[in-house]
Short mmCIF file of C-alpha atoms in Angstrom, two decimals:
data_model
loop_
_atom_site.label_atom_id
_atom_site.label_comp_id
_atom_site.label_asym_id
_atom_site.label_seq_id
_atom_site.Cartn_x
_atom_site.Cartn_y
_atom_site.Cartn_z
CA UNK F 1 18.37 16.05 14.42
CA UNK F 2 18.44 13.22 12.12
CA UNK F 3 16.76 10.60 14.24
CA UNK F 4 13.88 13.68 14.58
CA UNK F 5 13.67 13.69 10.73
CA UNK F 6 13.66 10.19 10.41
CA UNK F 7 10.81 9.51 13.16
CA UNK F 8 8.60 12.43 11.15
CA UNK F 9 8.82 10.79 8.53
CA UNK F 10 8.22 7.43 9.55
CA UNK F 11 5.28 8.61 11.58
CA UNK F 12 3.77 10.55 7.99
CA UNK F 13 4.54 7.18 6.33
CA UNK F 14 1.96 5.66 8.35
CA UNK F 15 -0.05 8.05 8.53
CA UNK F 16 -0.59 8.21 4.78
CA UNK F 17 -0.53 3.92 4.95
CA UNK F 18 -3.02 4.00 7.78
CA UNK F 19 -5.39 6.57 6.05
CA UNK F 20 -4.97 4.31 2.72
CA UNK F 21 -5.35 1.19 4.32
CA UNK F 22 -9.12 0.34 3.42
CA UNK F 23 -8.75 1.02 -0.49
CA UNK F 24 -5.84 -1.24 -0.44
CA UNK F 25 -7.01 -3.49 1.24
CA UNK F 26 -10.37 -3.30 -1.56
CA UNK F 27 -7.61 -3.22 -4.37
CA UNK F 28 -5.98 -6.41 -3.34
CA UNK F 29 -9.29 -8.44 -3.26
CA UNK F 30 -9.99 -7.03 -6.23
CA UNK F 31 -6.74 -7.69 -7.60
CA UNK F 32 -6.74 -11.41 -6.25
CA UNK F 33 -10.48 -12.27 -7.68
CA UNK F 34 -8.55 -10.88 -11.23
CA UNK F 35 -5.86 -13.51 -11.00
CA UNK F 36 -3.23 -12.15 -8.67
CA UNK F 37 0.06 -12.89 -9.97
CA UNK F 38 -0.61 -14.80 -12.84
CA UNK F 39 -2.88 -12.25 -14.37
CA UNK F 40 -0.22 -9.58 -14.82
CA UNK F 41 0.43 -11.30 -18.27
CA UNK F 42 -3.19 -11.14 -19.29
CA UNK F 43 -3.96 -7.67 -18.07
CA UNK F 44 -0.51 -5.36 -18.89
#
C-alpha cells in the first residue's frame, strides 16, 4: 500500500514538474541574465 502511495505521488510530482517545466526553465534564464547567485544580495 505504501509503495502505491509513494509511486502516486512521485508520478503527480512530475507531473506538476513536467507541466512547469517551460516557465522554469524561462525563470532561470531570466534569473541568470539578473546575476544568478550573486544578485540575491542586490535584489532581496
Amino acid at each position: 500500500m505504501l509503495m502505491a502511495e509513494a509511486a502516486l505521488a512521485g508520478a503527480v510530482a512530475v507531473a506538476l514538474f513536467v507541466r512547469e517545466f517551460p516557465s522554469l526553465r524561462r525563470e532561470m534564464r531570466i534569473w541568470r541574465m539578473a546575476g544568478g547567485l550573486r544578485a540575491g544580495r542586490r535584489y532581496p
